[in-house]
C-alpha cells in the first residue's frame, strides 16, 4: 500500500515564480499547479505465488511456477498551470500467470549437458477510467466528465528451450530460442451519443509475435580466468501506457505502435587477479530498431516509433576481501546511448542522428568499504555513488548535472535453530546534498527536473523459517 504526493517536475529558470519554481534555486518547492490540483497517487498491490520443484530421477526434474494478484492505482493529475482543474486516472488490474518447465541433465559424447524446455502464459485485465477532477477531488461520474472508460486486456504465451554443453574440457557452449506471442486488446465502454452512436475512443486489438535466439560460449583459460561471449536478439512490445492514446486529444488506442527489436552483443572476462581480489569486465553493444519514444504530453502522453538507436559501453567491477574482515567493492559503467537515425518528434522537430538518448547516464560509479564482526553477526558499509549528467529530451536541449552521494548501512543477523533473523538500517544521502535524482523525459511543460530526497533513513526486519 502506498500513498504519495506528486510534487511534479521543476523547470530550470533564472527568475522563478510560484507557478514555476526553479529546480536549482528552490529545489524543495513545488509548482503551484501541484497544490491547486492536489496531485498525488495511491497504489495497493496483493499477490500470492507458488513454486513447486519435483525431481523425477537423477537426470530429470520439473518446475511449476504460478501466481495471481490484484493491483489498484489512482493518480490525480494537473491540467492547468493557473487553475484547479485536473484529471483522475484510475486502473484496477487483475493478473495471473504460470510457467511449467522440464530440465534434463546427462552426458553427450562423454561431456555434460543440460537442457531446459518450458511454456509460460500470463494474463492481465485492466479496468481503466479517466475522469475530470477539481482541486484533487474526482468529479461526479457522467458522460460529460468521463474521458475514458475501457478494459485493457493483455495476454502472452511463450515457448522456450535452452541448453548448455561442455563441448571441451575448458569450453562450454550455450544456446536458446524463445517464441513469444503477445495480444493487446482494448474494449471501449465510453458511449458517445454525439458520434453517431459509436464508442468515443474506439475498440481494437493487435498481436505481436517474435522468435528470439541467443548463443554464447565460455572459455576457461585457467582456473582463475574465464572469457565469454554472447549474442542474442531482443523483442519489446508496446505497453498499454504507450499505446493508450493516438493523439493529444485523448483519442485512442494507438495500436499501430510496433515492437522494438534489438541485436545484442557482449564479450567479457571474469578473473581472480589475486587470491583475494576478483575482477569482472564486459564490453557490450545493442542495436535497436523501432525505438518507442514519447512525442507529447499535453494533456495526454503520446508515443511513436523513432527508428534506430545504439547503446554501447563497458562494465567493470572489482571486489577484494582484506584482513580484519574489511571488504572493498567498486563498479563502473560507461554507456554511449545515441539515436542512430533521425526522426521527426513533437511539433515537427527533427531529432538528428547522434543525439544522446535522454534519461541515460554516460558514466556511473558505485563503491563501498564494508566491515563485518562475525562473532556478533554485525556488518556495516559506507557507500558512494556517482552519476554523470543526463539529458532531459530527445533534442538534448538541457541536462541535469552530475552528482555524488554517500550512504551508510548496518545490520545484525542471528540464526536460532530453524530461524534466521536479521535487522538492518540505512541512512541515504548522508550529507543532505541537493541534487536532481531523476528527470521526466520529454516533458512537454519543460518541467524535466525531479530533485531527490534529502537525508532520509529506513529500518527493517527479516524473519525466515526453514523446515
Short mmCIF file of C-alpha atoms in Angstrom, two decimals:
data_model
loop_
_atom_site.label_atom_id
_atom_site.label_comp_id
_atom_site.label_asym_id
_atom_site.label_seq_id
_atom_site.Cartn_x
_atom_site.Cartn_y
_atom_site.Cartn_z
CA UNK A 1 0.00 0.00 0.00
CA UNK A 2 1.40 3.37 -0.97
CA UNK A 3 0.11 6.92 -0.58
CA UNK A 4 2.38 9.57 -2.09
CA UNK A 5 2.07 13.20 -3.06
CA UNK A 6 3.26 14.08 -6.55
CA UNK A 7 5.35 17.29 -6.49
CA UNK A 8 5.55 17.32 -10.31
CA UNK A 9 8.79 18.28 -12.02
CA UNK A 10 10.57 21.62 -11.79
CA UNK A 11 11.97 23.85 -14.50
CA UNK A 12 15.38 25.40 -14.98
CA UNK A 13 14.58 29.10 -14.64
CA UNK A 14 16.64 32.09 -13.51
CA UNK A 15 13.53 34.02 -12.45
CA UNK A 16 11.41 31.51 -10.51
CA UNK A 17 7.72 32.18 -9.86
CA UNK A 18 5.11 30.48 -7.70
CA UNK A 19 3.89 28.66 -10.80
CA UNK A 20 7.36 27.71 -11.97
CA UNK A 21 9.91 27.42 -9.14
CA UNK A 22 13.48 26.59 -10.09
CA UNK A 23 14.91 23.14 -9.51
CA UNK A 24 18.32 24.74 -8.99
CA UNK A 25 17.34 27.70 -6.79
CA UNK A 26 14.48 26.30 -4.69
CA UNK A 27 14.71 22.51 -5.11
CA UNK A 28 12.30 21.81 -2.25
CA UNK A 29 9.50 23.87 -3.83
CA UNK A 30 6.62 22.55 -5.94
CA UNK A 31 4.73 24.23 -8.78
CA UNK A 32 1.52 25.90 -7.65
CA UNK A 33 -0.34 23.59 -10.03
CA UNK A 34 0.57 20.62 -7.80
CA UNK A 35 -1.01 22.36 -4.80
CA UNK A 36 -4.10 23.58 -6.65
CA UNK A 37 -4.84 20.19 -8.20
CA UNK A 38 -3.58 18.24 -5.13
CA UNK A 39 -1.58 15.91 -7.38
CA UNK A 40 -0.94 12.54 -5.73
CA UNK A 41 -1.01 8.79 -6.30
CA UNK A 42 -2.45 5.85 -4.35
CA UNK A 43 -1.42 2.27 -5.03
CA UNK A 44 -2.24 -1.10 -3.49
CA UNK A 45 -0.97 -4.50 -4.57
CA UNK A 46 -1.85 -8.01 -3.41
CA UNK A 47 -0.38 -11.15 -4.88
CA UNK A 48 0.45 -14.72 -3.98
CA UNK A 49 2.53 -17.31 -5.76
CA UNK A 50 3.86 -20.83 -5.51
CA UNK A 51 6.98 -22.55 -6.83
CA UNK A 52 6.91 -26.36 -6.89
CA UNK A 53 10.05 -28.30 -7.84
CA UNK A 54 9.93 -32.07 -8.31
CA UNK A 55 12.87 -34.38 -9.00
CA UNK A 56 11.76 -37.29 -11.19
CA UNK A 57 15.14 -39.03 -11.20
CA UNK A 58 18.81 -38.11 -11.23
CA UNK A 59 18.53 -36.80 -14.82
CA UNK A 60 15.11 -35.19 -14.92
CA UNK A 61 13.13 -32.63 -12.94
CA UNK A 62 10.10 -30.41 -13.45
CA UNK A 63 9.25 -26.99 -12.05
CA UNK A 64 5.86 -25.27 -11.80
CA UNK A 65 5.61 -21.56 -11.02
CA UNK A 66 2.22 -19.87 -10.66
CA UNK A 67 0.97 -16.54 -9.30
CA UNK A 68 -2.20 -14.42 -9.09
CA UNK A 69 -2.83 -10.89 -7.87
CA UNK A 70 -4.76 -7.61 -7.94
CA UNK A 71 -3.47 -4.05 -8.17
CA UNK A 72 -5.23 -0.67 -7.83
CA UNK A 73 -3.77 2.63 -9.00
CA UNK A 74 -5.37 6.08 -8.65
CA UNK A 75 -3.46 9.16 -9.77
CA UNK A 76 -4.57 12.80 -9.67
CA UNK A 77 -3.02 14.99 -12.37
CA UNK A 78 -2.95 18.71 -13.09
CA UNK A 79 -4.08 20.06 -16.47
CA UNK A 80 -3.59 23.81 -15.84
CA UNK A 81 -0.75 25.98 -14.51
CA UNK A 82 -3.19 28.56 -13.07
CA UNK A 83 -6.48 26.72 -12.32
CA UNK A 84 -7.55 23.87 -10.05
CA UNK A 85 -8.61 21.70 -12.97
CA UNK A 86 -7.12 18.26 -13.31
CA UNK A 87 -7.78 14.61 -14.06
CA UNK A 88 -8.10 11.42 -12.07
CA UNK A 89 -6.70 8.31 -13.76
CA UNK A 90 -7.81 5.02 -12.19
CA UNK A 91 -6.72 1.48 -13.07
CA UNK A 92 -7.90 -1.75 -11.40
CA UNK A 93 -5.79 -4.70 -12.55
CA UNK A 94 -6.28 -8.44 -12.18
CA UNK A 95 -3.29 -10.54 -13.25
CA UNK A 96 -2.13 -14.13 -13.15
CA UNK A 97 0.47 -16.29 -14.81
CA UNK A 98 2.13 -19.68 -14.83
CA UNK A 99 5.24 -21.43 -16.11
CA UNK A 100 5.97 -25.13 -16.44
CA UNK A 101 9.48 -26.27 -17.38
CA UNK A 102 11.36 -29.53 -17.62
CA UNK A 103 15.12 -29.97 -17.16
CA UNK A 104 17.14 -32.91 -18.40
CA UNK A 105 20.80 -33.45 -17.47
CA UNK A 106 23.22 -36.07 -18.73
CA UNK A 107 26.21 -36.66 -20.97
CA UNK A 108 26.66 -36.26 -24.72
CA UNK A 109 29.87 -37.76 -26.15
CA UNK A 110 31.06 -38.11 -22.54
CA UNK A 111 30.52 -34.36 -21.96
CA UNK A 112 27.99 -32.96 -19.50
CA UNK A 113 24.91 -31.19 -20.85
CA UNK A 114 21.74 -29.59 -19.52
CA UNK A 115 18.53 -28.86 -21.45
CA UNK A 116 15.53 -26.91 -20.15
CA UNK A 117 12.27 -26.52 -22.10
CA UNK A 118 9.12 -24.82 -20.97
CA UNK A 119 5.93 -22.91 -21.64
CA UNK A 120 4.60 -19.76 -19.97
CA UNK A 121 1.28 -17.98 -20.02
CA UNK A 122 0.27 -14.66 -18.49
CA UNK A 123 -2.90 -12.59 -18.43
CA UNK A 124 -3.67 -9.03 -17.32
CA UNK A 125 -7.08 -7.31 -17.27
CA UNK A 126 -7.21 -3.57 -16.55
CA UNK A 127 -10.45 -1.70 -15.90
CA UNK A 128 -9.42 1.84 -16.72
CA UNK A 129 -11.22 5.12 -16.05
CA UNK A 130 -10.10 8.69 -16.68
CA UNK A 131 -12.33 11.45 -15.30
CA UNK A 132 -12.10 15.18 -14.73
CA UNK A 133 -11.15 16.39 -11.24
CA UNK A 134 -11.21 19.72 -9.44
CA UNK A 135 -8.76 20.58 -6.66
CA UNK A 136 -7.87 16.93 -6.32
CA UNK A 137 -11.48 15.76 -5.96
CA UNK A 138 -12.94 13.44 -8.56
CA UNK A 139 -15.94 14.93 -10.37
CA UNK A 140 -19.29 13.16 -10.39
CA UNK A 141 -19.25 10.32 -12.88
CA UNK A 142 -21.26 11.17 -16.01
CA UNK A 143 -20.75 11.24 -19.76
CA UNK A 144 -19.59 14.86 -19.61
CA UNK A 145 -16.75 14.32 -17.14
CA UNK A 146 -15.60 10.86 -18.25
CA UNK A 147 -12.64 10.94 -20.60
CA UNK A 148 -12.08 7.19 -20.76
CA UNK A 149 -13.88 4.07 -19.61
CA UNK A 150 -12.42 0.90 -21.05
CA UNK A 151 -10.92 -2.50 -20.46
CA UNK A 152 -7.30 -3.18 -21.44
CA UNK A 153 -6.59 -6.90 -21.81
CA UNK A 154 -3.15 -8.34 -22.42
CA UNK A 155 -2.05 -11.96 -22.71
CA UNK A 156 1.30 -13.51 -23.52
CA UNK A 157 2.27 -17.08 -24.29
CA UNK A 158 5.86 -18.22 -24.64
CA UNK A 159 7.60 -21.45 -25.58
CA UNK A 160 11.33 -21.78 -24.95
CA UNK A 161 14.23 -24.19 -24.91
CA UNK A 162 17.76 -23.56 -23.70
CA UNK A 163 20.80 -25.82 -23.46
CA UNK A 164 24.35 -25.89 -22.19
CA UNK A 165 27.03 -28.37 -23.21
CA UNK A 166 30.64 -28.77 -22.09
CA UNK A 167 31.93 -29.33 -25.62
CA UNK A 168 35.55 -29.44 -24.45
CA UNK A 169 37.19 -29.76 -21.07
CA UNK A 170 37.62 -25.99 -20.89
CA UNK A 171 34.85 -24.75 -23.28
CA UNK A 172 31.13 -24.53 -22.51
CA UNK A 173 28.58 -23.73 -25.23
CA UNK A 174 25.06 -22.48 -24.58
CA UNK A 175 22.14 -21.63 -26.82
CA UNK A 176 18.44 -20.99 -26.60
CA UNK A 177 15.39 -19.89 -28.53
CA UNK A 178 12.10 -18.35 -27.37
CA UNK A 179 8.85 -17.89 -29.27
CA UNK A 180 6.76 -15.04 -27.85
CA UNK A 181 3.17 -14.09 -28.67
CA UNK A 182 1.59 -11.00 -27.09
CA UNK A 183 -2.04 -9.97 -27.56
CA UNK A 184 -3.24 -6.44 -26.69
CA UNK A 185 -6.98 -5.72 -26.73
CA UNK A 186 -8.96 -2.57 -25.89
CA UNK A 187 -12.69 -2.70 -25.17
CA UNK A 188 -14.16 0.82 -25.09
CA UNK A 189 -17.14 1.30 -22.74
CA UNK A 190 -17.48 5.07 -23.16
CA UNK A 191 -20.58 5.65 -25.31
CA UNK A 192 -20.59 8.91 -27.30
CA UNK A 193 -24.13 9.94 -28.33
CA UNK A 194 -22.76 12.82 -30.43
CA UNK A 195 -20.68 10.49 -32.58
CA UNK A 196 -23.38 8.56 -34.46
CA UNK A 197 -23.83 6.18 -31.54
CA UNK A 198 -20.22 4.98 -31.63
CA UNK A 199 -17.87 4.49 -28.76
CA UNK A 200 -15.76 7.58 -28.16
CA UNK A 201 -12.24 6.16 -28.09
CA UNK A 202 -12.60 3.03 -30.13
CA UNK A 203 -12.12 -0.69 -29.68
CA UNK A 204 -9.31 -2.66 -31.21
CA UNK A 205 -6.78 -5.46 -30.86
CA UNK A 206 -3.31 -6.31 -32.09
CA UNK A 207 -1.00 -9.33 -31.89
CA UNK A 208 2.80 -9.22 -31.79
CA UNK A 209 4.90 -12.37 -32.37
CA UNK A 210 8.63 -12.92 -32.48
CA UNK A 211 11.24 -15.65 -32.20
CA UNK A 212 14.38 -14.58 -30.33
CA UNK A 213 17.51 -16.76 -30.27
CA UNK A 214 20.63 -16.49 -28.11
CA UNK A 215 24.02 -18.21 -28.38
CA UNK A 216 27.24 -17.98 -26.43
CA UNK A 217 30.41 -19.64 -25.20
CA UNK A 218 32.64 -19.69 -22.11
CA UNK A 219 36.38 -20.42 -22.41
CA UNK A 220 38.00 -21.44 -19.13
CA UNK A 221 41.50 -20.26 -19.95
CA UNK A 222 42.86 -21.09 -16.49
CA UNK A 223 41.22 -21.94 -13.16
CA UNK A 224 41.42 -18.21 -12.35
CA UNK A 225 40.37 -16.75 -15.74
CA UNK A 226 37.20 -17.20 -17.80
CA UNK A 227 36.43 -15.48 -21.11
CA UNK A 228 32.91 -15.41 -22.54
CA UNK A 229 30.89 -14.08 -25.47
CA UNK A 230 27.15 -13.84 -26.14
CA UNK A 231 24.82 -12.83 -28.95
CA UNK A 232 21.07 -12.56 -28.77
CA UNK A 233 18.04 -10.87 -30.27
CA UNK A 234 15.63 -8.76 -28.21
CA UNK A 235 11.90 -8.04 -28.57
CA UNK A 236 9.95 -5.42 -26.58
CA UNK A 237 6.26 -4.81 -27.25
CA UNK A 238 4.49 -1.50 -26.51
CA UNK A 239 2.86 -1.24 -23.11
CA UNK A 240 -0.74 -0.11 -22.62
CA UNK A 241 0.59 3.20 -21.29
CA UNK A 242 2.47 3.73 -24.55
CA UNK A 243 -0.46 2.56 -26.69
CA UNK A 244 -3.15 4.42 -24.72
CA UNK A 245 -3.56 7.48 -26.96
CA UNK A 246 -3.12 8.05 -30.68
CA UNK A 247 -3.11 11.86 -30.37
CA UNK A 248 -3.09 14.60 -27.72
CA UNK A 249 -6.89 14.99 -27.80
CA UNK A 250 -7.25 11.69 -25.97
CA UNK A 251 -8.27 9.59 -28.96
CA UNK A 252 -7.08 6.06 -28.88
CA UNK A 253 -5.89 3.43 -28.75
CA UNK A 254 -2.63 3.67 -30.69
CA UNK A 255 -2.35 0.05 -31.79
CA UNK A 256 -0.13 0.94 -34.74
CA UNK A 257 2.93 1.12 -32.50
CA UNK A 258 5.46 -1.51 -33.48
CA UNK A 259 7.57 -3.53 -31.06
CA UNK A 260 11.19 -2.52 -30.78
CA UNK A 261 13.69 -5.20 -31.77
CA UNK A 262 17.38 -5.40 -30.98
CA UNK A 263 20.61 -7.25 -31.70
CA UNK A 264 22.75 -7.59 -28.57
CA UNK A 265 26.46 -8.43 -28.35
CA UNK A 266 28.68 -8.95 -25.30
CA UNK A 267 32.21 -10.15 -24.61
CA UNK A 268 33.84 -10.24 -21.22
CA UNK A 269 36.08 -11.85 -18.65
CA UNK A 270 35.87 -12.99 -15.05
CA UNK A 271 39.13 -13.41 -13.21
CA UNK A 272 40.81 -13.70 -9.84
CA UNK A 273 43.70 -11.27 -10.25
CA UNK A 274 44.90 -12.00 -6.69
CA UNK A 275 43.92 -14.63 -4.18
CA UNK A 276 41.57 -12.17 -2.51
CA UNK A 277 40.52 -10.00 -5.48
CA UNK A 278 38.01 -10.74 -8.22
CA UNK A 279 37.63 -8.73 -11.44
CA UNK A 280 34.72 -8.71 -13.91
CA UNK A 281 34.84 -6.89 -17.26
CA UNK A 282 32.23 -6.73 -20.03
CA UNK A 283 32.06 -4.87 -23.34
CA UNK A 284 28.58 -4.67 -24.88
CA UNK A 285 26.63 -3.26 -27.79
CA UNK A 286 22.91 -3.18 -28.56
CA UNK A 287 21.42 -2.04 -31.89
CA UNK A 288 17.69 -1.32 -31.70
CA UNK A 289 15.11 -0.65 -34.38
CA UNK A 290 11.69 0.98 -33.86
CA UNK A 291 12.66 2.53 -30.53
CA UNK A 292 9.49 3.71 -28.73
CA UNK A 293 9.70 7.36 -27.62
CA UNK A 294 7.35 9.96 -26.12
CA UNK A 295 6.50 12.81 -28.51
CA UNK A 296 3.92 14.79 -26.48
CA UNK A 297 2.41 15.08 -23.02
CA UNK A 298 -0.29 17.82 -23.05
CA UNK A 299 -2.69 16.72 -21.81
CA UNK A 300 -2.12 13.11 -22.86
CA UNK A 301 1.17 11.29 -23.42
CA UNK A 302 1.59 10.07 -26.99
CA UNK A 303 4.30 7.71 -28.21
CA UNK A 304 5.71 6.74 -31.61
CA UNK A 305 8.42 4.59 -33.16
CA UNK A 306 11.61 6.59 -33.66
CA UNK A 307 13.85 4.45 -35.86
CA UNK A 308 17.29 3.16 -34.91
CA UNK A 309 19.24 3.60 -31.67
CA UNK A 310 22.61 2.31 -30.48
CA UNK A 311 23.88 1.54 -26.99
CA UNK A 312 27.46 0.50 -26.40
CA UNK A 313 29.76 0.57 -23.44
CA UNK A 314 31.87 -1.10 -20.78
CA UNK A 315 31.07 -2.50 -17.35
CA UNK A 316 33.86 -3.27 -14.89
CA UNK A 317 33.75 -4.30 -11.24
CA UNK A 318 36.30 -5.39 -8.66
CA UNK A 319 35.83 -6.97 -5.25
CA UNK A 320 38.53 -7.58 -2.64
CA UNK A 321 38.47 -9.16 0.82
CA UNK A 322 41.18 -7.73 3.09
CA UNK A 323 42.41 -8.67 6.53
CA UNK A 324 40.32 -7.94 9.63
CA UNK A 325 37.04 -8.64 7.72
CA UNK A 326 37.32 -5.49 5.64
CA UNK A 327 35.85 -5.62 2.12
CA UNK A 328 36.23 -3.30 -0.86
CA UNK A 329 33.90 -3.20 -3.86
CA UNK A 330 33.76 -0.86 -6.87
CA UNK A 331 31.77 -0.88 -10.12
CA UNK A 332 31.86 1.45 -13.11
CA UNK A 333 29.67 1.62 -16.21
CA UNK A 334 30.31 3.65 -19.34
CA UNK A 335 27.28 3.87 -21.65
CA UNK A 336 27.21 5.60 -25.02
CA UNK A 337 23.49 5.63 -25.92
CA UNK A 338 22.54 7.56 -29.06
CA UNK A 339 19.91 7.81 -31.77
CA UNK A 340 21.35 6.13 -34.83
CA UNK A 341 18.89 7.65 -37.28
CA UNK A 342 16.98 10.94 -37.39
CA UNK A 343 13.24 11.11 -36.72
CA UNK A 344 10.55 13.78 -36.51
CA UNK A 345 9.27 14.36 -33.00
CA UNK A 346 6.83 16.69 -31.26
CA UNK A 347 5.66 19.69 -33.32
CA UNK A 348 7.67 18.62 -36.35
CA UNK A 349 11.00 18.98 -34.54
CA UNK A 350 13.69 16.85 -36.15
CA UNK A 351 15.84 14.82 -33.76
CA UNK A 352 19.15 14.28 -35.58
CA UNK A 353 21.17 11.10 -35.58
CA UNK A 354 23.92 11.28 -32.97
CA UNK A 355 21.81 12.84 -30.22
CA UNK A 356 22.07 11.16 -26.81
CA UNK A 357 19.10 9.11 -25.62
CA UNK A 358 17.62 11.09 -22.71
CA UNK A 359 17.47 9.54 -19.26
CA UNK A 360 20.69 7.55 -19.79
CA UNK A 361 23.81 8.29 -17.73
CA UNK A 362 27.07 8.15 -19.65
CA UNK A 363 29.10 7.31 -16.52
CA UNK A 364 28.01 5.64 -13.30
CA UNK A 365 30.24 4.63 -10.39
CA UNK A 366 29.48 2.79 -7.16
CA UNK A 367 31.94 1.96 -4.39
CA UNK A 368 31.81 0.73 -0.82
CA UNK A 369 34.01 -0.11 2.14
CA UNK A 370 32.48 -2.79 4.36
CA UNK A 371 33.33 -4.42 7.66
CA UNK A 372 31.98 -7.49 9.45
CA UNK A 373 32.10 -8.78 13.00
CA UNK A 374 31.05 -12.43 12.52
CA UNK A 375 31.15 -13.26 16.23
CA UNK A 376 28.17 -10.98 16.88
CA UNK A 377 26.57 -11.15 13.41
CA UNK A 378 27.21 -7.47 12.67
CA UNK A 379 28.02 -5.85 9.32
CA UNK A 380 28.27 -2.27 8.10
CA UNK A 381 29.36 -0.37 5.00
CA UNK A 382 29.99 3.15 3.76
CA UNK A 383 28.75 3.61 0.17
CA UNK A 384 29.44 6.21 -2.52
CA UNK A 385 27.61 6.71 -5.81
CA UNK A 386 28.33 9.00 -8.78
CA UNK A 387 26.15 9.68 -11.84
CA UNK A 388 27.19 11.88 -14.74
CA UNK A 389 24.93 14.49 -16.29
CA UNK A 390 21.82 13.24 -18.07
CA UNK A 391 19.90 14.80 -20.97
CA UNK A 392 16.21 15.52 -20.47
CA UNK A 393 14.81 15.28 -24.01
CA UNK A 394 15.50 13.82 -27.41
CA UNK A 395 16.74 17.13 -28.84
CA UNK A 396 19.26 17.40 -25.94
CA UNK A 397 18.10 20.93 -25.11
CA UNK A 398 19.06 20.66 -21.43
CA UNK A 399 20.56 18.29 -18.90
CA UNK A 400 20.60 17.55 -15.18
CA UNK A 401 24.10 17.96 -13.72
CA UNK A 402 26.25 15.16 -12.35
CA UNK A 403 26.14 14.33 -8.65
CA UNK A 404 27.79 12.27 -5.93
CA UNK A 405 26.00 10.99 -2.81
CA UNK A 406 27.02 8.83 0.14
CA UNK A 407 25.07 6.32 2.21
CA UNK A 408 25.63 4.30 5.38
CA UNK A 409 24.17 0.89 6.21
CA UNK A 410 24.42 -1.50 9.15
CA UNK A 411 22.73 -4.64 10.38
CA UNK A 412 22.71 -7.70 12.65
CA UNK A 413 21.90 -11.31 11.81
CA UNK A 414 21.05 -14.23 14.12
CA UNK A 415 20.48 -17.91 13.37
CA UNK A 416 18.43 -19.65 16.06
CA UNK A 417 17.74 -23.30 15.22
CA UNK A 418 15.48 -23.21 12.14
CA UNK A 419 15.00 -19.44 12.35
CA UNK A 420 17.00 -16.77 10.57
CA UNK A 421 16.51 -13.18 11.80
CA UNK A 422 18.14 -10.01 10.53
CA UNK A 423 17.71 -6.35 11.43
CA UNK A 424 19.01 -3.57 9.21
CA UNK A 425 19.11 0.21 8.93
CA UNK A 426 20.19 2.63 6.20
CA UNK A 427 20.87 6.35 6.02
CA UNK A 428 20.55 7.62 2.43
CA UNK A 429 22.12 10.89 1.25
CA UNK A 430 24.19 11.04 4.42
CA UNK A 431 25.40 14.62 3.88
CA UNK A 432 21.96 16.00 2.90
CA UNK A 433 23.01 17.01 -0.61
CA UNK A 434 20.68 18.84 -3.04
CA UNK A 435 20.73 17.11 -6.42
CA UNK A 436 18.48 16.11 -9.31
CA UNK A 437 17.76 12.43 -8.74
CA UNK A 438 15.75 11.79 -11.92
CA UNK A 439 14.33 13.53 -14.96
CA UNK A 440 10.94 13.50 -16.69
CA UNK A 441 11.96 12.62 -20.22
CA UNK A 442 10.44 14.80 -22.98
CA UNK A 443 8.11 16.60 -20.55
CA UNK A 444 6.06 18.97 -22.70
CA UNK A 445 5.80 21.56 -19.89
CA UNK A 446 9.63 21.64 -19.65
CA UNK A 447 9.30 20.50 -16.01
CA UNK A 448 12.07 18.00 -16.52
CA UNK A 449 13.81 18.01 -13.15
CA UNK A 450 12.93 15.96 -10.07
CA UNK A 451 15.05 16.88 -7.01
CA UNK A 452 15.99 13.87 -4.90
CA UNK A 453 15.12 13.46 -1.25
CA UNK A 454 17.41 14.97 1.35
CA UNK A 455 18.85 12.89 4.15
CA UNK A 456 16.47 10.00 4.83
CA UNK A 457 16.55 6.70 6.63
CA UNK A 458 14.85 3.34 6.81
CA UNK A 459 14.83 0.37 9.18
CA UNK A 460 13.69 -3.19 8.56
CA UNK A 461 13.35 -6.69 9.94
CA UNK A 462 13.57 -10.00 8.06
CA UNK A 463 12.42 -13.30 9.61
CA UNK A 464 12.52 -16.65 7.84
CA UNK A 465 11.89 -20.25 8.94
CA UNK A 466 13.21 -23.37 7.21
CA UNK A 467 11.81 -26.84 7.86
#
